[in-house]
Coordinates of C-alpha atoms in Angstrom, one line a residue:
Chain R
M182 CA 114.5 117.5 121.1
K183 CA 112.4 114.1 120.2
S184 CA 115.0 112.2 121.8
G185 CA 118.2 112.4 123.7
S186 CA 120.2 111.5 120.8
K187 CA 123.4 113.1 119.9
L188 CA 122.7 112.4 116.2
E189 CA 119.6 114.3 116.4
R190 CA 121.4 117.2 118.1
L191 CA 124.2 117.1 115.0
W192 CA 121.5 117.4 112.6
E193 CA 119.6 120.1 114.4
H194 CA 123.2 122.1 114.0
G195 CA 123.1 121.4 110.2
Q196 CA 126.0 119.1 110.6
F197 CA 126.9 116.2 108.3
T198 CA 127.2 113.1 110.3
V199 CA 129.4 110.3 109.8
T200 CA 128.3 106.8 111.4
A201 CA 129.5 103.5 110.7
Q202 CA 128.7 99.4 111.0
M203 CA 130.8 96.6 111.7
L204 CA 130.2 93.3 110.0
L205 CA 129.7 90.9 112.7
N206 CA 130.5 87.2 112.2
G207 CA 128.9 85.5 115.2
V208 CA 132.1 84.1 116.6
E209 CA 134.1 87.0 117.9
D210 CA 131.3 89.8 117.9
E211 CA 132.0 91.0 121.6
Q212 CA 135.6 91.7 121.0
L213 CA 135.0 93.3 117.6
I214 CA 132.3 95.7 119.0
R215 CA 134.4 96.6 122.0
Q216 CA 137.6 97.1 119.8
T217 CA 136.1 98.9 116.7
G218 CA 134.1 101.0 119.4
K219 CA 137.5 102.2 121.1
S220 CA 139.4 102.6 117.8
L221 CA 136.7 104.7 115.9
A222 CA 136.1 107.1 118.8
G223 CA 136.9 110.5 117.4
Y224 CA 136.2 109.4 113.7
V225 CA 132.5 108.9 113.7
D226 CA 129.4 110.5 115.5
A227 CA 127.7 107.0 116.3
M228 CA 128.1 103.4 115.4
M229 CA 125.4 101.0 114.5
V230 CA 124.9 97.2 115.3
P231 CA 123.2 95.1 112.8
D232 CA 120.6 92.6 113.7
N233 CA 121.6 89.2 112.6
Q234 CA 122.2 90.4 109.0
K235 CA 121.5 87.9 106.4
G236 CA 119.6 85.8 109.0
R237 CA 123.1 84.8 110.3
V238 CA 123.0 84.4 114.1
T239 CA 125.4 87.1 115.8
L240 CA 125.4 88.8 118.9
S241 CA 122.3 90.7 119.8
S242 CA 122.0 94.3 118.4
L243 CA 120.8 95.6 121.6
A244 CA 123.5 93.9 123.7
G245 CA 126.1 95.4 121.0
A246 CA 124.8 99.0 121.1
A247 CA 124.8 98.4 125.1
L248 CA 128.6 97.8 124.8
L249 CA 129.2 100.6 122.8
T250 CA 127.0 102.8 125.2
Q251 CA 129.3 101.5 128.0
L252 CA 132.3 102.8 126.0
G253 CA 131.0 106.1 125.9
Q254 CA 130.3 105.6 122.0
E255 CA 126.9 106.7 120.7
A256 CA 124.8 103.5 119.7
V257 CA 122.3 102.9 117.0
F258 CA 120.6 99.5 117.4
H259 CA 119.1 97.7 114.4
L260 CA 115.7 96.0 115.1
T261 CA 114.2 93.6 112.6
C262 CA 110.7 92.4 112.3
R263 CA 111.8 88.9 111.3
D264 CA 112.5 87.3 114.8
R265 CA 109.9 89.2 116.9
N266 CA 106.3 89.8 117.3
R267 CA 104.8 93.5 118.4
I268 CA 105.5 92.3 121.9
A269 CA 109.0 91.7 121.8
L270 CA 109.6 94.7 119.3
Q271 CA 108.2 97.1 122.1
S272 CA 109.8 95.4 125.0
D273 CA 113.2 95.8 123.2
L274 CA 112.5 99.4 122.4
M275 CA 111.6 100.3 125.9
G276 CA 115.0 97.9 127.2
A277 CA 117.2 99.9 124.6
L278 CA 116.1 103.3 126.4
A279 CA 116.7 101.7 129.9
L280 CA 120.3 101.0 128.6
G281 CA 120.8 104.4 127.5
I282 CA 120.6 103.5 123.7
H283 CA 118.5 106.5 122.1
N284 CA 118.5 105.4 118.5
V285 CA 117.0 102.7 116.5
V286 CA 116.6 101.6 113.0
C287 CA 113.8 99.7 112.1
L288 CA 113.7 97.0 109.4
S289 CA 112.0 94.0 107.9
G290 CA 115.2 91.7 108.2
D291 CA 116.7 89.4 105.6
H292 CA 114.7 86.3 105.3
P293 CA 115.6 83.2 107.3
H294 CA 116.2 81.0 104.2
L295 CA 119.2 83.0 103.4
G296 CA 120.7 82.6 106.8
N297 CA 122.6 79.7 108.9
R298 CA 119.3 78.9 110.5
P299 CA 117.0 78.3 107.5
Q300 CA 114.6 75.9 109.5
A301 CA 113.7 78.8 111.8
K302 CA 110.1 80.2 111.7
K303 CA 110.0 83.7 110.5
V304 CA 107.7 86.0 112.3
Y305 CA 107.2 89.3 110.5
D306 CA 104.1 90.1 112.9
L307 CA 104.7 93.7 111.8
D308 CA 106.4 94.9 108.5
S309 CA 109.3 97.8 108.8
I310 CA 106.7 100.6 108.4
Q311 CA 104.4 99.2 111.0
L312 CA 107.5 98.9 113.5
I313 CA 108.3 102.7 112.6
A314 CA 104.9 103.7 113.4
L315 CA 104.8 101.6 116.6
A316 CA 108.1 103.3 118.0
H317 CA 106.6 106.5 116.9
Q318 CA 103.5 105.9 118.9
L319 CA 105.4 104.9 121.7
R320 CA 107.5 107.9 121.7
E321 CA 104.6 110.4 121.1
Q322 CA 101.8 108.8 123.0
G323 CA 103.5 106.5 125.5
L324 CA 102.3 103.0 126.2
R325 CA 98.5 103.9 126.5
G326 CA 97.3 107.3 125.8
G327 CA 100.1 109.3 126.9
E328 CA 100.8 108.2 130.4
I329 CA 104.4 107.8 130.1
A330 CA 105.0 109.9 126.8
G331 CA 108.4 111.5 126.7
A332 CA 110.0 108.5 128.6
H333 CA 110.4 106.8 125.4
A334 CA 112.6 109.4 123.9
C335 CA 114.2 107.4 120.6
L336 CA 115.3 108.6 117.5
I337 CA 113.9 106.5 114.7
G338 CA 115.6 105.4 111.7
A339 CA 114.5 103.1 108.6
V340 CA 116.1 101.8 105.6
E341 CA 115.5 102.2 101.8
N342 CA 117.0 100.4 99.1
P343 CA 117.2 102.6 95.9
F344 CA 118.7 99.8 94.0
A345 CA 115.8 97.1 94.3
D346 CA 112.8 97.2 92.3
P347 CA 110.2 98.5 91.3
F348 CA 112.4 101.4 91.1
E349 CA 109.5 103.7 90.9
F350 CA 108.0 102.7 94.1
R351 CA 111.2 102.9 96.1
V352 CA 110.5 106.8 96.5
A353 CA 107.0 106.2 97.5
R354 CA 108.2 103.7 100.2
L355 CA 110.5 106.2 101.3
A356 CA 107.7 108.8 101.9
K357 CA 105.7 105.9 103.7
K358 CA 108.3 105.6 106.1
F359 CA 108.7 109.3 106.8
E360 CA 105.0 109.5 107.2
A361 CA 104.9 106.7 109.5
G362 CA 107.2 108.7 111.9
A363 CA 111.0 107.9 110.6
D364 CA 113.5 110.7 111.6
F365 CA 116.1 109.4 109.3
V366 CA 116.5 107.0 106.6
L367 CA 119.6 104.9 105.7
T368 CA 120.0 103.8 102.1
Q369 CA 121.4 100.7 100.7
V370 CA 125.2 100.9 100.0
V371 CA 126.0 102.7 96.9
F372 CA 127.8 101.4 94.1
D373 CA 125.7 102.5 91.5
L374 CA 126.0 106.2 91.7
E375 CA 123.8 107.0 88.4
R376 CA 120.8 104.8 89.9
F377 CA 121.2 106.7 93.2
Q378 CA 121.5 110.2 91.7
R379 CA 118.2 109.3 89.8
F380 CA 116.5 108.3 93.2
M381 CA 117.7 111.5 94.9
E382 CA 116.2 113.4 92.0
R383 CA 112.8 112.1 92.7
V384 CA 113.2 112.5 96.5
R385 CA 113.9 116.2 96.0
D386 CA 111.0 116.5 93.3
R387 CA 108.7 115.4 96.2
G388 CA 110.5 117.4 98.7
L389 CA 111.3 114.3 100.9
H390 CA 114.6 115.4 102.0
K391 CA 112.9 118.1 104.0
K392 CA 110.6 115.5 105.7
G393 CA 113.8 113.6 107.5
K394 CA 117.4 113.0 107.1
I395 CA 118.4 110.8 104.4
I396 CA 121.9 109.1 105.2
A397 CA 123.8 107.6 102.1
S398 CA 125.5 104.0 102.8
L399 CA 129.2 103.5 101.4
R400 CA 131.1 99.9 101.9
P401 CA 134.8 99.7 101.1
V402 CA 135.2 96.3 99.7
A403 CA 138.5 94.5 98.4
P404 CA 138.5 93.6 94.7
A405 CA 138.5 89.8 95.5
Q406 CA 135.0 90.1 97.1
V407 CA 133.3 92.6 95.0
R408 CA 131.7 90.1 92.6
E409 CA 130.6 87.8 95.3
L410 CA 128.9 90.8 97.2
S411 CA 127.2 91.8 93.9
R412 CA 125.2 88.4 94.0
E413 CA 123.9 89.2 97.6
P414 CA 120.2 89.9 97.8
G415 CA 119.4 93.6 97.5
M416 CA 122.9 94.9 96.2
L417 CA 123.4 96.2 92.8
I418 CA 126.9 96.6 91.5
P419 CA 127.2 98.0 87.8
A420 CA 129.5 95.4 85.9
Q421 CA 131.7 98.2 85.1
V422 CA 132.4 98.8 88.6
I423 CA 133.1 95.1 89.3
E424 CA 135.5 95.3 86.5
Q425 CA 137.5 98.3 87.0
M426 CA 137.9 97.1 90.5
E427 CA 139.2 93.6 89.8
A428 CA 141.3 95.0 87.1
S429 CA 143.0 97.2 89.7
G430 CA 143.4 94.4 92.1
R431 CA 144.8 96.5 94.8
R432 CA 142.8 96.1 98.2
E433 CA 142.7 99.9 98.2
A434 CA 140.6 100.1 95.4
G435 CA 137.6 99.7 97.5
V436 CA 138.3 102.6 99.6
A437 CA 139.3 104.7 96.8
L438 CA 136.1 104.3 95.3
C439 CA 134.2 104.9 98.5
Q440 CA 136.4 108.0 98.8
E441 CA 135.4 109.3 95.3
Y442 CA 131.6 108.7 96.2
L443 CA 131.9 110.3 99.5
G444 CA 132.9 113.6 98.1
I445 CA 130.1 113.6 95.5
L446 CA 127.6 112.5 98.0
R447 CA 128.5 115.3 100.5
Q448 CA 127.4 117.7 97.7
T449 CA 124.5 116.1 96.8
E450 CA 121.6 118.0 97.9
G451 CA 119.3 116.2 100.5
I452 CA 122.1 114.0 102.0
S453 CA 122.7 114.7 105.6
G454 CA 125.4 112.2 106.4
V455 CA 127.3 109.3 105.4
H456 CA 127.2 105.7 106.7
I457 CA 130.0 103.5 106.4
V458 CA 129.6 99.5 106.5
F459 CA 133.0 98.2 107.0
E460 CA 135.0 95.1 107.8
H461 CA 138.2 97.0 108.8
W462 CA 137.9 99.9 110.9
E463 CA 141.1 101.3 109.5
D464 CA 139.4 101.9 106.3
V465 CA 136.6 103.9 108.0
A466 CA 139.2 106.1 109.9
C467 CA 141.0 106.8 106.4
L468 CA 137.9 107.6 104.5
V469 CA 137.0 110.2 107.3
K470 CA 140.3 111.7 107.4
N471 CA 140.9 111.9 103.8
A472 CA 137.5 113.6 103.3
G473 CA 138.5 116.2 105.9
L474 CA 135.7 115.2 108.3
V475 CA 137.9 114.9 111.4
P476 CA 137.8 116.3 114.1
R477 CA 134.2 115.3 114.7
P478 CA 132.2 117.8 116.3
E479 CA 131.7 117.4 120.2
G480 CA 128.4 116.2 121.4
L481 CA 126.9 119.9 121.1
S482 CA 124.7 120.6 124.1
S483 CA 121.1 120.2 123.6
Chain S
M9 CA 92.0 73.8 97.0
V10 CA 93.9 72.1 99.8
I11 CA 97.5 70.9 98.1
A12 CA 99.3 67.8 99.7
E13 CA 102.0 65.8 98.7
R14 CA 102.7 62.2 99.3
K15 CA 105.1 61.1 101.9
P16 CA 108.0 58.7 100.8
L17 CA 106.9 55.1 100.4
T18 CA 109.8 53.9 102.9
D19 CA 108.4 55.9 105.6
I20 CA 105.1 55.0 105.1
L21 CA 106.2 51.2 105.3
D22 CA 108.0 51.6 108.4
K23 CA 105.0 53.1 110.2
L24 CA 102.9 50.3 108.8
R25 CA 105.3 47.7 110.4
P26 CA 103.1 46.5 113.5
Y27 CA 100.2 46.0 111.2
R28 CA 98.9 43.2 109.2
S29 CA 95.4 44.4 107.6
I30 CA 95.1 48.2 106.6
L31 CA 92.6 50.3 104.7
I32 CA 93.8 53.0 102.3
A33 CA 91.2 56.0 102.4
G34 CA 91.1 58.5 99.7
C35 CA 89.4 61.5 99.0
G36 CA 87.1 62.6 96.2
G37 CA 87.5 66.1 97.1
C38 CA 90.9 68.5 96.7
M39 CA 93.0 65.2 97.1
T40 CA 91.5 63.9 93.9
V41 CA 91.9 67.0 91.8
G42 CA 95.1 67.8 93.3
L43 CA 96.4 64.3 92.3
S44 CA 97.5 63.1 95.7
G45 CA 94.7 61.1 97.2
G46 CA 92.3 60.3 94.7
A47 CA 91.0 56.6 93.3
R48 CA 94.2 56.4 91.1
E49 CA 96.4 57.4 93.8
V50 CA 94.8 54.9 96.5
A51 CA 95.1 51.9 94.1
L52 CA 98.8 52.8 93.3
M53 CA 99.6 52.9 96.8
A54 CA 97.7 49.6 97.7
Q55 CA 99.7 48.0 94.8
E56 CA 103.1 49.5 96.0
I57 CA 102.6 48.4 99.6
R58 CA 101.4 45.1 98.6
L59 CA 104.6 44.7 96.3
A60 CA 107.1 45.9 98.7
C61 CA 105.7 43.9 101.7
Q62 CA 106.2 41.0 99.4
A63 CA 109.6 41.9 98.5
L64 CA 110.3 42.1 102.4
G65 CA 108.4 38.8 103.2
R66 CA 105.8 40.9 105.3
E67 CA 102.3 39.7 105.2
I68 CA 99.9 42.2 104.9
E69 CA 96.3 42.6 103.7
V70 CA 95.2 46.0 101.9
F71 CA 91.9 47.1 101.5
E72 CA 90.8 50.3 99.5
H73 CA 88.3 52.9 100.2
M74 CA 87.1 56.5 98.6
A75 CA 85.2 58.7 100.6
E76 CA 83.3 61.5 98.9
R77 CA 85.1 64.1 101.0
Q78 CA 87.3 62.6 103.9
C79 CA 86.9 65.8 105.9
E80 CA 83.2 65.6 106.2
P81 CA 82.1 62.8 109.0
I82 CA 79.0 62.1 107.3
F83 CA 81.0 60.5 104.3
L84 CA 82.6 58.3 106.7
E85 CA 79.8 56.5 107.9
E86 CA 80.0 53.8 105.1
L87 CA 83.3 52.7 106.9
I88 CA 81.6 52.0 110.2
E89 CA 81.4 48.3 109.3
D90 CA 84.8 47.9 107.3
I91 CA 86.9 49.5 110.0
E92 CA 86.2 46.7 112.5
F93 CA 88.3 44.3 110.1
V94 CA 91.6 46.4 109.7
D95 CA 94.5 47.2 112.2
A96 CA 94.8 50.6 110.7
V97 CA 93.8 53.2 108.3
V98 CA 96.3 55.2 105.9
S99 CA 94.6 58.5 105.1
L100 CA 95.3 59.8 101.6
G101 CA 93.2 63.0 102.7
C102 CA 94.7 66.3 103.8
G103 CA 95.3 66.8 107.3
V104 CA 91.6 67.5 108.1
G105 CA 90.5 64.5 106.5
V106 CA 92.9 62.6 108.6
Q107 CA 91.7 63.9 111.8
A108 CA 87.9 63.3 110.5
L109 CA 88.8 59.7 110.3
A110 CA 90.5 59.7 113.7
E111 CA 87.5 61.5 115.3
K112 CA 85.2 59.1 113.7
F113 CA 86.8 55.8 114.6
P114 CA 88.4 56.2 118.2
K115 CA 89.6 52.9 118.5
T116 CA 91.3 52.7 115.2
V117 CA 95.0 53.8 114.4
V118 CA 95.1 56.3 111.5
L119 CA 98.2 57.3 109.9
P120 CA 98.7 60.1 107.3
A121 CA 100.3 59.3 104.2
L122 CA 100.4 63.0 102.8
D123 CA 102.2 66.1 104.1
T124 CA 99.4 68.9 103.5
R125 CA 101.2 72.1 102.2
F126 CA 98.6 74.8 101.6
V127 CA 95.7 76.2 100.1
G128 CA 96.3 76.9 96.4
M129 CA 95.6 76.4 92.7
P130 CA 97.0 74.4 89.6
E131 CA 99.7 76.8 87.8
K132 CA 100.0 74.0 85.2
H133 CA 99.5 70.3 85.0
G134 CA 101.2 68.9 88.0
V135 CA 102.4 72.2 89.4
W136 CA 100.4 73.9 92.1
V137 CA 101.0 77.4 93.8
E138 CA 100.2 78.8 97.3
R139 CA 97.4 81.6 97.2
C140 CA 95.9 81.6 100.6
Q141 CA 96.9 81.6 104.1
A142 CA 93.7 81.7 105.6
C143 CA 94.6 85.0 107.7
G144 CA 90.9 85.5 108.7
E145 CA 90.7 89.0 107.0
C146 CA 91.0 89.5 103.3
I147 CA 92.4 92.6 102.3
I148 CA 93.1 91.9 98.5
D149 CA 90.8 94.6 97.3
Q150 CA 93.8 97.1 98.3
T151 CA 96.3 95.0 96.6
G152 CA 94.8 94.3 93.1
G153 CA 93.6 90.9 94.0
I154 CA 97.0 89.6 94.7
C155 CA 97.8 88.4 98.4
P156 CA 100.9 89.8 99.9
I157 CA 100.2 87.6 103.1
A158 CA 100.5 84.0 101.2
R159 CA 102.5 85.5 98.2
C160 CA 105.3 87.8 99.8
S161 CA 107.8 85.8 101.7
K162 CA 107.8 88.1 104.5
N163 CA 104.0 88.6 104.7
L164 CA 104.5 92.6 104.2
L165 CA 101.6 94.7 103.7
N166 CA 103.4 98.1 102.9
G167 CA 105.4 97.4 99.7
P168 CA 108.0 95.2 98.7
C169 CA 111.4 94.9 101.0
G170 CA 114.9 95.6 99.6
G171 CA 115.4 92.3 98.4
S172 CA 113.0 92.5 95.1
Q173 CA 115.0 92.4 92.0
N174 CA 114.0 92.2 88.5
G175 CA 110.4 90.9 89.6
W176 CA 112.2 88.1 91.6
C177 CA 111.9 87.4 95.7
E178 CA 115.1 87.7 97.6
V179 CA 114.6 84.0 98.9
G180 CA 115.1 82.6 95.5
E181 CA 114.6 82.7 91.6
G182 CA 111.5 81.2 90.8
I183 CA 109.7 83.0 93.3
P184 CA 107.9 86.0 91.9
C185 CA 107.9 89.3 94.2
A186 CA 104.4 89.7 95.1
W187 CA 104.9 93.5 95.5
S188 CA 106.2 93.7 92.0
L189 CA 103.1 91.9 90.4
I190 CA 100.8 94.1 92.9
Y191 CA 102.6 97.1 91.8
E192 CA 102.4 96.1 88.1
R193 CA 98.7 95.1 88.3
M194 CA 97.8 98.3 90.3
A195 CA 99.8 100.4 87.5
R196 CA 97.6 98.8 84.9
L197 CA 94.5 99.5 86.7
G198 CA 95.5 103.0 87.3
E199 CA 95.4 102.6 91.0
V200 CA 99.1 102.8 92.1
E201 CA 98.2 105.7 94.4
K202 CA 96.3 103.5 96.7
L203 CA 99.8 101.7 97.6
S204 CA 100.9 105.0 99.3
S205 CA 98.6 104.8 102.1
I206 CA 99.9 102.9 105.3
Q207 CA 98.4 99.6 106.1
A208 CA 98.2 99.4 109.8
A209 CA 99.3 96.4 111.8
K210 CA 97.4 93.4 111.0
N211 CA 95.1 91.7 113.7
W212 CA 96.7 88.1 113.3
G213 CA 94.5 87.2 116.2
K214 CA 91.8 86.4 113.6
A215 CA 94.5 83.9 111.9
D216 CA 95.4 82.3 115.2
G217 CA 93.9 78.8 116.0
P218 CA 91.9 76.8 117.2
G219 CA 89.6 78.5 114.8
K220 CA 85.9 78.2 114.7
V221 CA 83.2 79.7 112.5
V222 CA 79.4 79.7 113.3
K223 CA 77.0 80.3 110.6
G224 CA 74.9 83.0 111.4
G225 CA 76.3 83.1 114.9
R226 CA 79.3 84.5 116.8
S227 CA 82.9 83.0 115.5
R228 CA 85.7 83.5 117.8
E229 CA 87.5 86.8 117.4
V230 CA 90.4 88.3 119.1
G231 CA 91.1 92.1 118.8
E232 CA 93.4 94.4 120.3

């Protein structure tokens, strides 16, 4: 075991994992985290807290993950390079472990210009791959040449967007993330299944699915919001999907689409879990239940 | 070259309120070729200030001067006598030029009339683009001669972020994704494989000020 993480134990036992991530709004984040953390117990293996997503100020991901941990929920905190230099990044990695959080997702972070504090000074001292390498070094070697190695037991996650360009380079970047020390990689939310499958083909051709775990993300979205979501950076939603959802008009159309994709992704070679980004926790419960993914396995002893 | 933009005239007039006799100092270097502080811009600003002050009923005497390069103290020697006759100098130099004037003339008020933006080059007539952030350690041999520090909005060293779409940066249409350009160029050069190796964390200590370079001597360096 590299970490004290439940996710790592589940993957070691060959389990297909289910994780979820709430959308925070910067207004009632604490209640949202507490409430969804309780409501989704038994439906997911771990919950992730985003780090000021889209550059909009929300409750700290580290604090959010600590709240979940207090509730007995396995927590994953997202850590971006946007707002912290390597001193603060390392300090937060160490802090997370002290709070009992054994999973981190390392990412560059959305640019401040896109958020609600556009005049903020961006940091980007490290990029996501260098942050992965830093977390890996901290775990494997300790602070200085091994003196406290092992004390930094943390499962290291990363993200990759198969829907961004240049397409050919996305697989190479995934490879770099595993090489830098990532244990698992979350993909951007899947709406373009055809492109995702092409991405996975290339991943399998290079044997990358054996270097670490690849987790496909899904996001149930209401038909009224799908067009707006498609305009967000890094998001690729085929026109056909937008039109179909809008034509349906039913709120459940978003969940139904995810349900269909979840069935396909579970059968896709190289996918070790699903990650559901949600606005309403009930959507997650519904998806997981209908997929026959409950009850979730117990914490499995290490 | 150093690229700068002129501040709004109203801001300049506001700051000039206490003064009755001013000198507008231009620069024959970057500011001339960058069309922000050459002889033409000095003359134009002098005229604008005279007319505006006349309209406002403010008395002002405006002198003009061009230095070959405002950032070099030696070219400011010629101002030693004239400077005694003015209350303030308005600099149409870059941030370095303004400070060179202030250092040369410790008893004179020096005001910047430009906002210095970046080190760049002209893209077409009247349009300049950033190309260098003076990070102190050039690595563009590994990125096809395209700088990811200056041209990627996130200064990424290991490839494009998830916001790169159709060659554009997530920050906005009109900003080319540097990594898209790098990838295309490396592909043309048959060197894409080079982009697969991990670039280690950068020593930003080299970019950190206050910088000093000593020719043939030892420059200040920060390392880990």
